């Protein structure tokens, strides 16, 4: 996982904490990611420019692990989008996050 994708991201960078219904937090780790009720474990990413497409095993809430793909795209230095593909419990619409800055 490229270092510029790693770290904590928020839908509201002024509030880098999960606030259900208001703010979503994303944490990208070398081997997976978590946000809200979703967790994913990555296989090797396939890079293509500013985007990564990663085969992953993901779950939501108490659902079993399911195979699919995670797409991470760099929009700007401090903005990325995340979309999940092939999972029955989520739409494939990208969600945008901004990097959290340590206070």
XYZ file of N, CA and C in Angstrom, residues 39-43 54-60 63-71 84-89:
81
model
N -15.164 -3.412 7.539
C -13.752 -3.741 7.673
C -13.327 -4.577 6.481
N -12.135 -4.334 5.961
C -11.625 -5.075 4.804
C -10.182 -5.499 5.050
N -9.855 -6.690 4.557
C -8.480 -7.178 4.539
C -8.055 -7.258 3.084
N -6.874 -6.700 2.769
C -6.405 -6.584 1.388
C -5.528 -7.744 0.950
N -5.620 -8.057 -0.355
C -4.590 -8.805 -1.050
C -3.657 -7.743 -1.634
N -7.982 -3.130 -5.362
C -7.459 -4.141 -4.460
C -8.489 -5.247 -4.261
N -8.084 -6.483 -4.487
C -8.931 -7.620 -4.138
C -8.960 -7.676 -2.615
N -10.158 -7.799 -2.051
C -10.288 -7.731 -0.600
C -11.379 -8.665 -0.094
N -11.273 -8.980 1.166
C -12.320 -9.676 1.907
C -12.883 -8.645 2.879
N -14.191 -8.373 2.782
C -14.786 -7.335 3.617
C -16.030 -7.845 4.334
N -16.366 -7.166 5.407
C -17.601 -7.449 6.140
C -18.255 -6.128 6.502
N -19.544 -6.183 6.801
C -20.257 -5.026 7.331
C -21.047 -5.502 8.531
N -22.036 -9.290 9.306
C -22.085 -10.157 8.123
C -20.779 -10.931 7.967
N -20.822 -12.084 7.295
C -19.586 -12.842 7.066
C -18.669 -12.124 6.076
N -17.387 -12.475 6.094
C -16.424 -11.928 5.133
C -16.859 -12.322 3.729
N -16.799 -11.368 2.808
C -17.205 -11.569 1.426
C -16.091 -11.066 0.521
N -15.852 -11.761 -0.589
C -14.820 -11.337 -1.545
C -15.372 -10.252 -2.460
N -14.535 -9.290 -2.776
C -14.885 -8.210 -3.693
C -13.651 -7.376 -3.968
N -13.868 -6.129 -4.355
C -12.751 -5.222 -4.632
C -12.977 -3.881 -3.958
N -11.874 -3.286 -3.534
C -11.860 -1.939 -2.984
C -11.096 -1.073 -3.971
N -11.642 0.093 -4.286
C -10.936 1.044 -5.139
C -10.661 2.306 -4.338
N -16.474 0.448 -2.999
C -16.452 -0.998 -2.790
C -17.248 -1.653 -3.905
N -16.711 -2.706 -4.489
C -17.344 -3.376 -5.628
C -17.544 -4.860 -5.324
N -18.752 -5.353 -5.625
C -19.022 -6.779 -5.496
C -19.580 -7.211 -4.156
N -19.958 -6.264 -3.315
C -20.515 -6.596 -2.010
C -22.013 -6.311 -2.024
N -22.818 -7.265 -1.577
C -24.271 -7.131 -1.656
C -24.813 -6.065 -0.711
N -24.066 -5.689 0.305
C -24.567 -4.793 1.337
C -24.181 -3.328 1.140
